Amino acid sequence: MTVTEVASVHESLKKLNQHTAVRFDKTAATLIGTLDDRDLSAWCELVLKISQSGWHSWEVLNYYLEAVPVLMHEGGVSSLLHRGAFGYALLGSSTEPASRYFDGIAHLNHEATFDKLDLIEETGTKLKAYFPPASGLLASYYQTSFELLARDGSANFSEWLALTDILLVSERQNLTKLYSVVRDLDSAPAWDSLIGLASSSVADLLAYLECHQRFCELQLGAQHQLDIQQLLIQFAKREHTAVLWLEQLNVCLPQLNAEQLDTLIWMTKAASRIDLALALIEAVHQLPLANRRALKPWLAEGVSLYARNAAAGRAWVALESARSNETLEKLAGTALLEDYQRVLQLFVESFIGRRLIVQAQETGLTHPFSDGLVLKLPENITDFETQPENFQVYKMMLLHQLGHFEFGIFAPSANPVDNDEDQSSKKSVSFAEVRKSLSAYKNYWLAEQIFMVVEHGRIDWQLAHRYAGTRKMLSKLKTRELIKRDAESEAGESDALVALSKDHAAIAALLESLTRMTLDQATVAELTTEIDLDLRVALTAVQTQNADVAMTLGCTAKIYQLITSAHSGCDRFGFRTRMPNVVGYRGAIEPEQVMINLQLAELDDEDLEILADEMEDGEEGLSIISMLADDDLDVDKLKQGELDQPGTLLTDLDEREIELSEENKSTEEKVAEGLKAALEGRLRPPHQYEFQYDEWDFVIGDYRKNWCTLHEFRVMDEDPSYVDDALSEQSATAAGVRRQLNKLRPEMLTKVKGVDDGEELDIERTIEHIVDKRAGVVTEDRIYVEKQRKQRDVAALFLLDMSASTDDAITPAMSGVDHAQAAGTANSGKAAGFDDNDFLHDGYMGDSPYLNDGPARKIIDVEKEAAILMADALKNLGDQYAICGFSGYGRDNVDFYVCKDFEEPYSLQAKGKLGGIKACRSTRMGPAIRHATKMLVDTGCKTKALIIISDGYPQDFDYGKDRSSRDYGIKDTTRALVEARQKDVQGFCLTVDQSGHDYLREMCPDKQYMVIQDVAQLPGELSKIYRMITG
Amino acid sequence: MSSAAVPESAVEAAPYYLPVGDEVEIFLSAYQQRLPVLLKGPTGCGKTRFVEYMTWRLFRGEGSSAERRAVTTPLQTVACHEDLSATDLVGRFLLQGEETVWQDGPLSRSVKEGAICYLDEIVEARKDSTVLIHSLTDHRRILPVEKQGLILEAHDGFLLVISYNPGYQNVLKDLKPSTRQRFIAIDFDYPSEEKEAEVIAHESGVDAGVARSLAILGSKIRNLKHHGFDEGVSTRLLVYAAQLIVSGVGAVRSCDVAISRAVSDDPEVSHAISELVSTLFTDE
């Protein structure tokens, strides 16, 4: 009977799918003999039912048949029939859930997992009940669950199922996403720890799971993962979603080591607000994460501030506020380069007697570097606990770099100053000579490496000999460096050597050993061979008080000999190996680039231009390269064209390029780079033309430190004819302005002795006079002292708004047709004490170009003309004045144009620049005012005036977070004017914006602003204002 | 009166002076020809000491004539200032009891006795005093004494020496060409490190190593002379620092008070100088 049934089922299946039928037969064969007839009959019935369940039912049956061995193993016939029936019940509009169910069972490979089948079914049933038509979701559930079970086993599996339970009440798409994300994971998280998160925030749970793969790739520890989950729960409890925070954490994680992450997590917990957590992530690279002692009180202050003022607290934690930065620096002992840049710059200049620009190193790089023009240092130093010590680290970095220039390969050849013999004035070995010497070795690369290691060591030893004050810090830095190198070695850096061949590894180890010896390491544990001792002996030559570069070369020869004798395989061209890591405080130097740049720095601008032109000419350019490469630059020869045998030079150069490191830039590229840097440096030395300014944020009640970057331009488009044309067109106005300024009287009082009349008696002269009189000598009666007004001590800066709106044409309303009416209403009463008679009778308006029929004039033209007329009148007065313009776009691009500086003459070039001013973009007034104030204070004059000519209120696209509000810009500008007043700079704002009263009354105190009703009045009013402020 | 005669003892004993070039030979030749001499150089570089030395050499040293040895005050030094008048240099009537008595000024004394008159920072003096120079420094070699109605002819041994500091810009404008071109000029500058170290060691008694470090310090600070202070640090200040060290004050502290704080008020410049000091010296 049973066999007949089996055969019958087979026949039925054959009509469905041949392969399925075959599979059925095989499976049935295993069951016959195991199952009794009744069970076998039940089983056949089940199989038939499955096969007749619908489209593609044969696929489901295949999966079921595949699962039969597992089912029999798991629970025998009851499991076989029960699970089969369960799977059959899953069949509905789709076969997927049943397929996934049976397929999942088929792949279970461990007995311990069988226990979980009931749970899987139970949860699956719930899921089906919640989302009846969601067959895809159900299939996904089964697939995911069985994959997890098969891969990870049964531990923690119940918790996984509990997640589905929890998410059942949320939206369907959450579950869909859950299963999709989990299936992509290479390893599962600890599900139990995620239960809490799932209960708190489904969105955060899903976001976390999306990050989990990356956490695993980064080998994030289990505790850290747990901590992050706890944080998410913490945020969720406050009804904050932390998705953004997680995303940002993901981005910065690769740059944080375990300790730093610990600190970040600790701080985030302490902050407990998602807002502050985001701010912490923003500031993470600036925070001294190794210094909890400093961070704790700083963070506490930020959290406390947040409770009172959320924006201020956030800005504090994000290190956007000036006080926050100052507090942290003080607490952390961090030395910031920007705080000491000028001091270090001065130190450099004093030390070597020439300018070497000190700049910040690229973010992430922590060792110094020099190319002869610029010396780059890390942005901050946190090696030690206190700022003074960290500053000393900067100093030692500088001193080591400068050592190369003072007594190293870049020391100048000293000419004897006196005729007596002086040992220190002997010519030092130049880099060109060094390179020539090293080129003689078969392995130039190895010789160069040895030379640089030994030379770095010599520099340090020489510093200690010459400068007693450096010894202590040098010793500390060497010790720290050795500790760091030991730690790197333990951390597995030495594994890198394992990947090398025996010879390569040996040479690399020797070079590292040599480096450590230059750091005064007493013993090198790994190397106690004879070569170790020999290396030490060789180094003693450069440790002596008067060791010079020649001795380094000698030492290099010995060490090269020692190394190649022990490892002859390295004594050949092309052999290279891993270089020792850069010693942190010593940094790197590019000798060839330095040498080229040093030579270029000695040239004047004209010669640089000649060289730049010559470089474009290929053949002669090579001669220049050769000259520079040989430290033999002779510009005169070049100018005269006296170059011998360019062909030979070409050949030599080719050969040398092959010898030199192929990875480095070619000499030609270095020359080009050096020329470019030298030329740019002449035009725009970067540190002189870029300025950082704080900005006042009234929302947080503090300054945003170094918020704005102002670029000062002194080279700009010129229009020399503009000034002459303007003066010619407005000759009457110009005359009026001159008359106004001529009324200014010298103000500085000087005592003049020996006058006929004065406020005091000059005692000495009086006595002398009386005595001479007694002696019968006829003398003059000039025995008085008078205080006379001899000169003015005034500096004024005219600051022109160059925003885009100044490109607007002057409208008839602005130009004012009725002269008398305009004159009567011109002054709004805000600037008292003006004499209007001149205005009315001198005919300012008579030849006003603003009323002529001509091409439309623009506001910027009016501003320029006012400045031109003032400049023309001031040249006879003797006051110092400057004319500048400002515009820009955004806080990082505030543009400040200097047409004429205080000490510059009002030359053709200054006039051209003034004429060349044109409308640009925005009006970020605050930094422009601060920069102008700085310029005025630097003059040292007693009276300092800042006169701003504008056409509207301060605005910029990021001038405050709320773009629709003017408040931020107005308040920052107000603050900038207050700062100016505190530095004794008198500010005055002139605007042609008819609604200027609205904001100027807030920005400027009474009588310190004026709204010009008629733009034609601007020159006249400007001269009156000038008189008022400086008179 | 603002003149000061150098005490006898300073000229009787040979003042220490370390030549840095051929200035000694030039001065000797100028004296031989009685050519007025102008000494140009920054403050504290040894101009006054040089004059003292040359005076000693000419009036008390080997080879000095009996006539010159007989001059009791061979050097009259006048520190000029803006209130220094012709009267201060030439002389004035003074009241003694009921009488008026004429007293010669340092210039008159030098002219009469045949001494060297050294006007230090001549351009600071009033215009009427610089006019006196003209008649003394050309072929006439005469000094009019208006109040006495006299014209003094300069003694054969008389020489006029003036000095000024070219670092002060207004000086160049005020020293008219007609005045400048009556003098031969000797340029002074701070000596080389080696020589300056020798001077410091000699003047203060400090050991050679410290003196050398101070000289290096001076040389380095002078590289900053365009940052708000025109002259760098003078040899004099370095000697002061050395003297403080000899008296027991720590090297760093000595340099701080004698140099860093004296040279500039710019806090960053002072900081940079302090760092130079702490590089070269240690108080430990």
PDB file of N, CA and C in Angstrom, chain B residues 62-133:
ATOM      1  N   GLU B  62     102.800 106.230  24.788  1.00  0.00           N
ATOM      2  CA  GLU B  62     104.166 106.282  24.282  1.00  0.00           C
ATOM      3  C   GLU B  62     104.194 107.140  23.030  1.00  0.00           C
ATOM      4  N   GLY B  63     105.129 107.960  22.878  1.00  0.00           N
ATOM      5  CA  GLY B  63     105.220 108.789  21.685  1.00  0.00           C
ATOM      6  C   GLY B  63     104.491 110.107  21.824  1.00  0.00           C
ATOM      7  N   SER B  64     103.841 110.325  22.947  1.00  0.00           N
ATOM      8  CA  SER B  64     103.158 111.620  23.091  1.00  0.00           C
ATOM      9  C   SER B  64     104.194 112.677  23.457  1.00  0.00           C
ATOM     10  N   SER B  65     103.988 113.871  22.917  1.00  0.00           N
ATOM     11  CA  SER B  65     104.974 114.929  23.122  1.00  0.00           C
ATOM     12  C   SER B  65     104.849 115.511  24.526  1.00  0.00           C
ATOM     13  N   ALA B  66     105.889 116.186  24.951  1.00  0.00           N
ATOM     14  CA  ALA B  66     105.888 116.807  26.291  1.00  0.00           C
ATOM     15  C   ALA B  66     104.803 117.851  26.384  1.00  0.00           C
ATOM     16  N   GLU B  67     104.600 118.547  25.277  1.00  0.00           N
ATOM     17  CA  GLU B  67     103.564 119.592  25.276  1.00  0.00           C
ATOM     18  C   GLU B  67     102.190 118.984  25.522  1.00  0.00           C
ATOM     19  N   ARG B  68     101.971 117.896  24.858  1.00  0.00           N
ATOM     20  CA  ARG B  68     100.651 117.268  25.031  1.00  0.00           C
ATOM     21  C   ARG B  68     100.537 116.657  26.418  1.00  0.00           C
ATOM     22  N   ARG B  69     101.600 116.143  26.920  1.00  0.00           N
ATOM     23  CA  ARG B  69     101.544 115.573  28.267  1.00  0.00           C
ATOM     24  C   ARG B  69     101.217 116.635  29.293  1.00  0.00           C
ATOM     25  N   ALA B  70     101.568 117.853  28.971  1.00  0.00           N
ATOM     26  CA  ALA B  70     101.331 118.950  29.923  1.00  0.00           C
ATOM     27  C   ALA B  70      99.875 119.380  29.951  1.00  0.00           C
ATOM     28  N   VAL B  71      99.098 118.996  28.974  1.00  0.00           N
ATOM     29  CA  VAL B  71      97.673 119.378  28.967  1.00  0.00           C
ATOM     30  C   VAL B  71      96.994 118.651  30.113  1.00  0.00           C
ATOM     31  N   THR B  72      96.414 119.437  31.029  1.00  0.00           N
ATOM     32  CA  THR B  72      95.868 118.800  32.237  1.00  0.00           C
ATOM     33  C   THR B  72      94.584 118.026  31.958  1.00  0.00           C
ATOM     34  N   THR B  73      93.773 118.564  31.080  1.00  0.00           N
ATOM     35  CA  THR B  73      92.501 117.878  30.758  1.00  0.00           C
ATOM     36  C   THR B  73      92.461 117.649  29.256  1.00  0.00           C
ATOM     37  N   PRO B  74      93.067 116.597  28.794  1.00  0.00           N
ATOM     38  CA  PRO B  74      93.213 116.416  27.346  1.00  0.00           C
ATOM     39  C   PRO B  74      91.899 116.116  26.628  1.00  0.00           C
ATOM     40  N   LEU B  75      90.867 115.736  27.376  1.00  0.00           N
ATOM     41  CA  LEU B  75      89.599 115.406  26.720  1.00  0.00           C
ATOM     42  C   LEU B  75      88.453 116.105  27.426  1.00  0.00           C
ATOM     43  N   GLN B  76      87.694 116.865  26.644  1.00  0.00           N
ATOM     44  CA  GLN B  76      86.491 117.502  27.157  1.00  0.00           C
ATOM     45  C   GLN B  76      85.307 116.859  26.422  1.00  0.00           C
ATOM     46  N   THR B  77      84.492 116.117  27.144  1.00  0.00           N
ATOM     47  CA  THR B  77      83.348 115.460  26.518  1.00  0.00           C
ATOM     48  C   THR B  77      82.077 116.218  26.858  1.00  0.00           C
ATOM     49  N   VAL B  78      81.284 116.501  25.865  1.00  0.00           N
ATOM     50  CA  VAL B  78      80.009 117.184  26.067  1.00  0.00           C
ATOM     51  C   VAL B  78      78.891 116.296  25.529  1.00  0.00           C
ATOM     52  N   ALA B  79      77.953 115.939  26.409  1.00  0.00           N
ATOM     53  CA  ALA B  79      76.779 115.181  25.957  1.00  0.00           C
ATOM     54  C   ALA B  79      75.727 116.183  25.500  1.00  0.00           C
ATOM     55  N   CYS B  80      75.522 116.279  24.216  1.00  0.00           N
ATOM     56  CA  CYS B  80      74.637 117.315  23.673  1.00  0.00           C
ATOM     57  C   CYS B  80      73.169 116.929  23.826  1.00  0.00           C
ATOM     58  N   HIS B  81      72.343 117.958  23.969  1.00  0.00           N
ATOM     59  CA  HIS B  81      70.895 117.770  24.076  1.00  0.00           C
ATOM     60  C   HIS B  81      70.211 118.987  23.504  1.00  0.00           C
ATOM     61  N   GLU B  82      68.909 118.970  23.452  1.00  0.00           N
ATOM     62  CA  GLU B  82      68.198 120.014  22.701  1.00  0.00           C
ATOM     63  C   GLU B  82      68.259 121.384  23.366  1.00  0.00           C
ATOM     64  N   ASP B  83      68.626 121.405  24.626  1.00  0.00           N
ATOM     65  CA  ASP B  83      68.740 122.709  25.288  1.00  0.00           C
ATOM     66  C   ASP B  83      70.165 123.226  25.322  1.00  0.00           C
ATOM     67  N   LEU B  84      71.072 122.472  24.727  1.00  0.00           N
ATOM     68  CA  LEU B  84      72.479 122.907  24.760  1.00  0.00           C
ATOM     69  C   LEU B  84      72.660 124.073  23.805  1.00  0.00           C
ATOM     70  N   SER B  85      73.123 125.159  24.352  1.00  0.00           N
ATOM     71  CA  SER B  85      73.252 126.358  23.535  1.00  0.00           C
ATOM     72  C   SER B  85      74.724 126.650  23.312  1.00  0.00           C
ATOM     73  N   ALA B  86      74.955 127.661  22.502  1.00  0.00           N
ATOM     74  CA  ALA B  86      76.337 128.102  22.237  1.00  0.00           C
ATOM     75  C   ALA B  86      76.992 128.554  23.535  1.00  0.00           C
ATOM     76  N   THR B  87      76.189 129.153  24.377  1.00  0.00           N
ATOM     77  CA  THR B  87      76.712 129.642  25.648  1.00  0.00           C
ATOM     78  C   THR B  87      77.258 128.506  26.489  1.00  0.00           C
ATOM     79  N   ASP B  88      76.537 127.401  26.466  1.00  0.00           N
ATOM     80  CA  ASP B  88      77.000 126.250  27.251  1.00  0.00           C
ATOM     81  C   ASP B  88      78.354 125.776  26.763  1.00  0.00           C
ATOM     82  N   LEU B  89      78.610 125.894  25.499  1.00  0.00           N
ATOM     83  CA  LEU B  89      79.861 125.395  24.950  1.00  0.00           C
ATOM     84  C   LEU B  89      80.982 126.425  25.078  1.00  0.00           C
ATOM     85  N   VAL B  90      80.619 127.653  24.835  1.00  0.00           N
ATOM     86  CA  VAL B  90      81.667 128.682  24.762  1.00  0.00           C
ATOM     87  C   VAL B  90      81.972 129.236  26.152  1.00  0.00           C
ATOM     88  N   GLY B  91      80.941 129.528  26.915  1.00  0.00           N
ATOM     89  CA  GLY B  91      81.170 130.087  28.247  1.00  0.00           C
ATOM     90  C   GLY B  91      80.120 131.124  28.564  1.00  0.00           C
ATOM     91  N   ARG B  92      80.112 131.531  29.830  1.00  0.00           N
ATOM     92  CA  ARG B  92      79.129 132.512  30.246  1.00  0.00           C
ATOM     93  C   ARG B  92      79.661 133.298  31.438  1.00  0.00           C
ATOM     94  N   PHE B  93      78.999 134.407  31.682  1.00  0.00           N
ATOM     95  CA  PHE B  93      79.310 135.158  32.899  1.00  0.00           C
ATOM     96  C   PHE B  93      78.536 134.567  34.041  1.00  0.00           C
ATOM     97  N   LEU B  94      79.182 134.453  35.175  1.00  0.00           N
ATOM     98  CA  LEU B  94      78.507 133.948  36.368  1.00  0.00           C
ATOM     99  C   LEU B  94      78.589 135.003  37.455  1.00  0.00           C
ATOM    100  N   LEU B  95      77.630 134.944  38.342  1.00  0.00           N
ATOM    101  CA  LEU B  95      77.652 135.866  39.473  1.00  0.00           C
ATOM    102  C   LEU B  95      78.469 135.246  40.590  1.00  0.00           C
ATOM    103  N   GLN B  96      79.455 135.992  41.081  1.00  0.00           N
ATOM    104  CA  GLN B  96      80.173 135.549  42.293  1.00  0.00           C
ATOM    105  C   GLN B  96      80.153 136.725  43.249  1.00  0.00           C
ATOM    106  N   GLY B  97      79.311 136.619  44.207  1.00  0.00           N
ATOM    107  CA  GLY B  97      79.129 137.756  45.110  1.00  0.00           C
ATOM    108  C   GLY B  97      78.483 138.890  44.341  1.00  0.00           C
ATOM    109  N   GLU B  98      79.174 140.030  44.309  1.00  0.00           N
ATOM    110  CA  GLU B  98      78.655 141.173  43.574  1.00  0.00           C
ATOM    111  C   GLU B  98      79.281 141.284  42.210  1.00  0.00           C
ATOM    112  N   GLU B  99      80.211 140.382  41.897  1.00  0.00           N
ATOM    113  CA  GLU B  99      80.926 140.501  40.635  1.00  0.00           C
ATOM    114  C   GLU B  99      80.391 139.512  39.612  1.00  0.00           C
ATOM    115  N   THR B 100      80.665 139.827  38.374  1.00  0.00           N
ATOM    116  CA  THR B 100      80.374 138.873  37.293  1.00  0.00           C
ATOM    117  C   THR B 100      81.700 138.348  36.788  1.00  0.00           C
ATOM    118  N   VAL B 101      81.773 137.084  36.740  1.00  0.00           N
ATOM    119  CA  VAL B 101      83.026 136.423  36.366  1.00  0.00           C
ATOM    120  C   VAL B 101      82.779 135.565  35.140  1.00  0.00           C
ATOM    121  N   TRP B 102      83.687 135.629  34.202  1.00  0.00           N
ATOM    122  CA  TRP B 102      83.552 134.806  32.998  1.00  0.00           C
ATOM    123  C   TRP B 102      84.071 133.410  33.285  1.00  0.00           C
ATOM    124  N   GLN B 103      83.291 132.455  32.820  1.00  0.00           N
ATOM    125  CA  GLN B 103      83.781 131.085  32.912  1.00  0.00           C
ATOM    126  C   GLN B 103      83.773 130.476  31.537  1.00  0.00           C
ATOM    127  N   ASP B 104      84.885 129.915  31.160  1.00  0.00           N
ATOM    128  CA  ASP B 104      84.973 129.249  29.854  1.00  0.00           C
ATOM    129  C   ASP B 104      84.126 127.998  29.837  1.00  0.00           C
ATOM    130  N   GLY B 105      83.542 127.754  28.674  1.00  0.00           N
ATOM    131  CA  GLY B 105      82.851 126.477  28.467  1.00  0.00           C
ATOM    132  C   GLY B 105      83.852 125.425  28.018  1.00  0.00           C
ATOM    133  N   PRO B 106      83.436 124.198  27.884  1.00  0.00           N
ATOM    134  CA  PRO B 106      84.364 123.131  27.517  1.00  0.00           C
ATOM    135  C   PRO B 106      84.999 123.348  26.152  1.00  0.00           C
ATOM    136  N   LEU B 107      84.268 123.927  25.244  1.00  0.00           N
ATOM    137  CA  LEU B 107      84.840 124.139  23.908  1.00  0.00           C
ATOM    138  C   LEU B 107      85.956 125.195  23.982  1.00  0.00           C
ATOM    139  N   SER B 108      85.693 126.252  24.709  1.00  0.00           N
ATOM    140  CA  SER B 108      86.708 127.302  24.841  1.00  0.00           C
ATOM    141  C   SER B 108      87.949 126.750  25.517  1.00  0.00           C
ATOM    142  N   ARG B 109      87.735 125.962  26.534  1.00  0.00           N
ATOM    143  CA  ARG B 109      88.884 125.394  27.265  1.00  0.00           C
ATOM    144  C   ARG B 109      89.721 124.527  26.337  1.00  0.00           C
ATOM    145  N   SER B 110      89.031 123.693  25.589  1.00  0.00           N
ATOM    146  CA  SER B 110      89.766 122.794  24.687  1.00  0.00           C
ATOM    147  C   SER B 110      90.545 123.595  23.654  1.00  0.00           C
ATOM    148  N   VAL B 111      89.880 124.602  23.135  1.00  0.00           N
ATOM    149  CA  VAL B 111      90.521 125.421  22.093  1.00  0.00           C
ATOM    150  C   VAL B 111      91.769 126.094  22.655  1.00  0.00           C
ATOM    151  N   LYS B 112      91.644 126.581  23.890  1.00  0.00           N
ATOM    152  CA  LYS B 112      92.775 127.291  24.494  1.00  0.00           C
ATOM    153  C   LYS B 112      93.890 126.342  24.873  1.00  0.00           C
ATOM    154  N   GLU B 113      93.538 125.194  25.418  1.00  0.00           N
ATOM    155  CA  GLU B 113      94.571 124.317  25.978  1.00  0.00           C
ATOM    156  C   GLU B 113      95.135 123.367  24.940  1.00  0.00           C
ATOM    157  N   GLY B 114      94.442 123.224  23.839  1.00  0.00           N
ATOM    158  CA  GLY B 114      94.920 122.263  22.844  1.00  0.00           C
ATOM    159  C   GLY B 114      94.497 120.856  23.197  1.00  0.00           C
ATOM    160  N   ALA B 115      93.276 120.706  23.689  1.00  0.00           N
ATOM    161  CA  ALA B 115      92.773 119.379  24.034  1.00  0.00           C
ATOM    162  C   ALA B 115      91.835 118.908  22.935  1.00  0.00           C
ATOM    163  N   ILE B 116      91.329 117.750  23.144  1.00  0.00           N
ATOM    164  CA  ILE B 116      90.312 117.220  22.216  1.00  0.00           C
ATOM    165  C   ILE B 116      88.949 117.534  22.813  1.00  0.00           C
ATOM    166  N   CYS B 117      88.108 118.148  22.018  1.00  0.00           N
ATOM    167  CA  CYS B 117      86.741 118.387  22.475  1.00  0.00           C
ATOM    168  C   CYS B 117      85.825 117.409  21.740  1.00  0.00           C
ATOM    169  N   TYR B 118      85.096 116.622  22.526  1.00  0.00           N
ATOM    170  CA  TYR B 118      84.239 115.582  21.943  1.00  0.00           C
ATOM    171  C   TYR B 118      82.786 115.943  22.196  1.00  0.00           C
ATOM    172  N   LEU B 119      82.078 116.292  21.131  1.00  0.00           N
ATOM    173  CA  LEU B 119      80.652 116.632  21.234  1.00  0.00           C
ATOM    174  C   LEU B 119      79.851 115.400  20.844  1.00  0.00           C
ATOM    175  N   ASP B 120      79.272 114.789  21.867  1.00  0.00           N
ATOM    176  CA  ASP B 120      78.560 113.532  21.654  1.00  0.00           C
ATOM    177  C   ASP B 120      77.108 113.826  21.283  1.00  0.00           C
ATOM    178  N   GLU B 121      76.658 113.299  20.170  1.00  0.00           N
ATOM    179  CA  GLU B 121      75.289 113.519  19.647  1.00  0.00           C
ATOM    180  C   GLU B 121      75.054 114.993  19.371  1.00  0.00           C
ATOM    181  N   ILE B 122      75.945 115.561  18.577  1.00  0.00           N
ATOM    182  CA  ILE B 122      75.948 116.995  18.289  1.00  0.00           C
ATOM    183  C   ILE B 122      74.616 117.477  17.724  1.00  0.00           C
ATOM    184  N   VAL B 123      73.934 116.650  16.940  1.00  0.00           N
ATOM    185  CA  VAL B 123      72.726 117.153  16.285  1.00  0.00           C
ATOM    186  C   VAL B 123      71.584 117.384  17.255  1.00  0.00           C
ATOM    187  N   GLU B 124      71.711 116.842  18.459  1.00  0.00           N
ATOM    188  CA  GLU B 124      70.660 117.104  19.439  1.00  0.00           C
ATOM    189  C   GLU B 124      70.723 118.528  19.948  1.00  0.00           C
ATOM    190  N   ALA B 125      71.878 119.134  19.802  1.00  0.00           N
ATOM    191  CA  ALA B 125      72.057 120.493  20.342  1.00  0.00           C
ATOM    192  C   ALA B 125      71.310 121.525  19.508  1.00  0.00           C
ATOM    193  N   ARG B 126      71.151 122.682  20.081  1.00  0.00           N
ATOM    194  CA  ARG B 126      70.455 123.743  19.353  1.00  0.00           C
ATOM    195  C   ARG B 126      71.273 124.242  18.172  1.00  0.00           C
ATOM    196  N   LYS B 127      70.568 124.881  17.266  1.00  0.00           N
ATOM    197  CA  LYS B 127      71.207 125.298  16.007  1.00  0.00           C
ATOM    198  C   LYS B 127      72.338 126.288  16.245  1.00  0.00           C
ATOM    199  N   ASP B 128      72.203 127.161  17.251  1.00  0.00           N
ATOM    200  CA  ASP B 128      73.247 128.166  17.438  1.00  0.00           C
ATOM    201  C   ASP B 128      74.549 127.531  17.914  1.00  0.00           C
ATOM    202  N   SER B 129      74.467 126.347  18.474  1.00  0.00           N
ATOM    203  CA  SER B 129      75.717 125.717  18.907  1.00  0.00           C
ATOM    204  C   SER B 129      76.404 125.000  17.758  1.00  0.00           C
ATOM    205  N   THR B 130      75.625 124.460  16.834  1.00  0.00           N
ATOM    206  CA  THR B 130      76.275 123.788  15.704  1.00  0.00           C
ATOM    207  C   THR B 130      76.957 124.797  14.789  1.00  0.00           C
ATOM    208  N   VAL B 131      76.475 126.031  14.819  1.00  0.00           N
ATOM    209  CA  VAL B 131      77.104 127.050  13.971  1.00  0.00           C
ATOM    210  C   VAL B 131      78.547 127.288  14.401  1.00  0.00           C
ATOM    211  N   LEU B 132      78.804 127.106  15.682  1.00  0.00           N
ATOM    212  CA  LEU B 132      80.169 127.320  16.206  1.00  0.00           C
ATOM    213  C   LEU B 132      81.170 126.388  15.542  1.00  0.00           C
ATOM    214  N   ILE B 133      80.654 125.218  15.153  1.00  0.00           N
ATOM    215  CA  ILE B 133      81.550 124.197  14.618  1.00  0.00           C
ATOM    216  C   ILE B 133      82.216 124.685  13.336  1.00  0.00           C
TER     217      ILE B 133
END
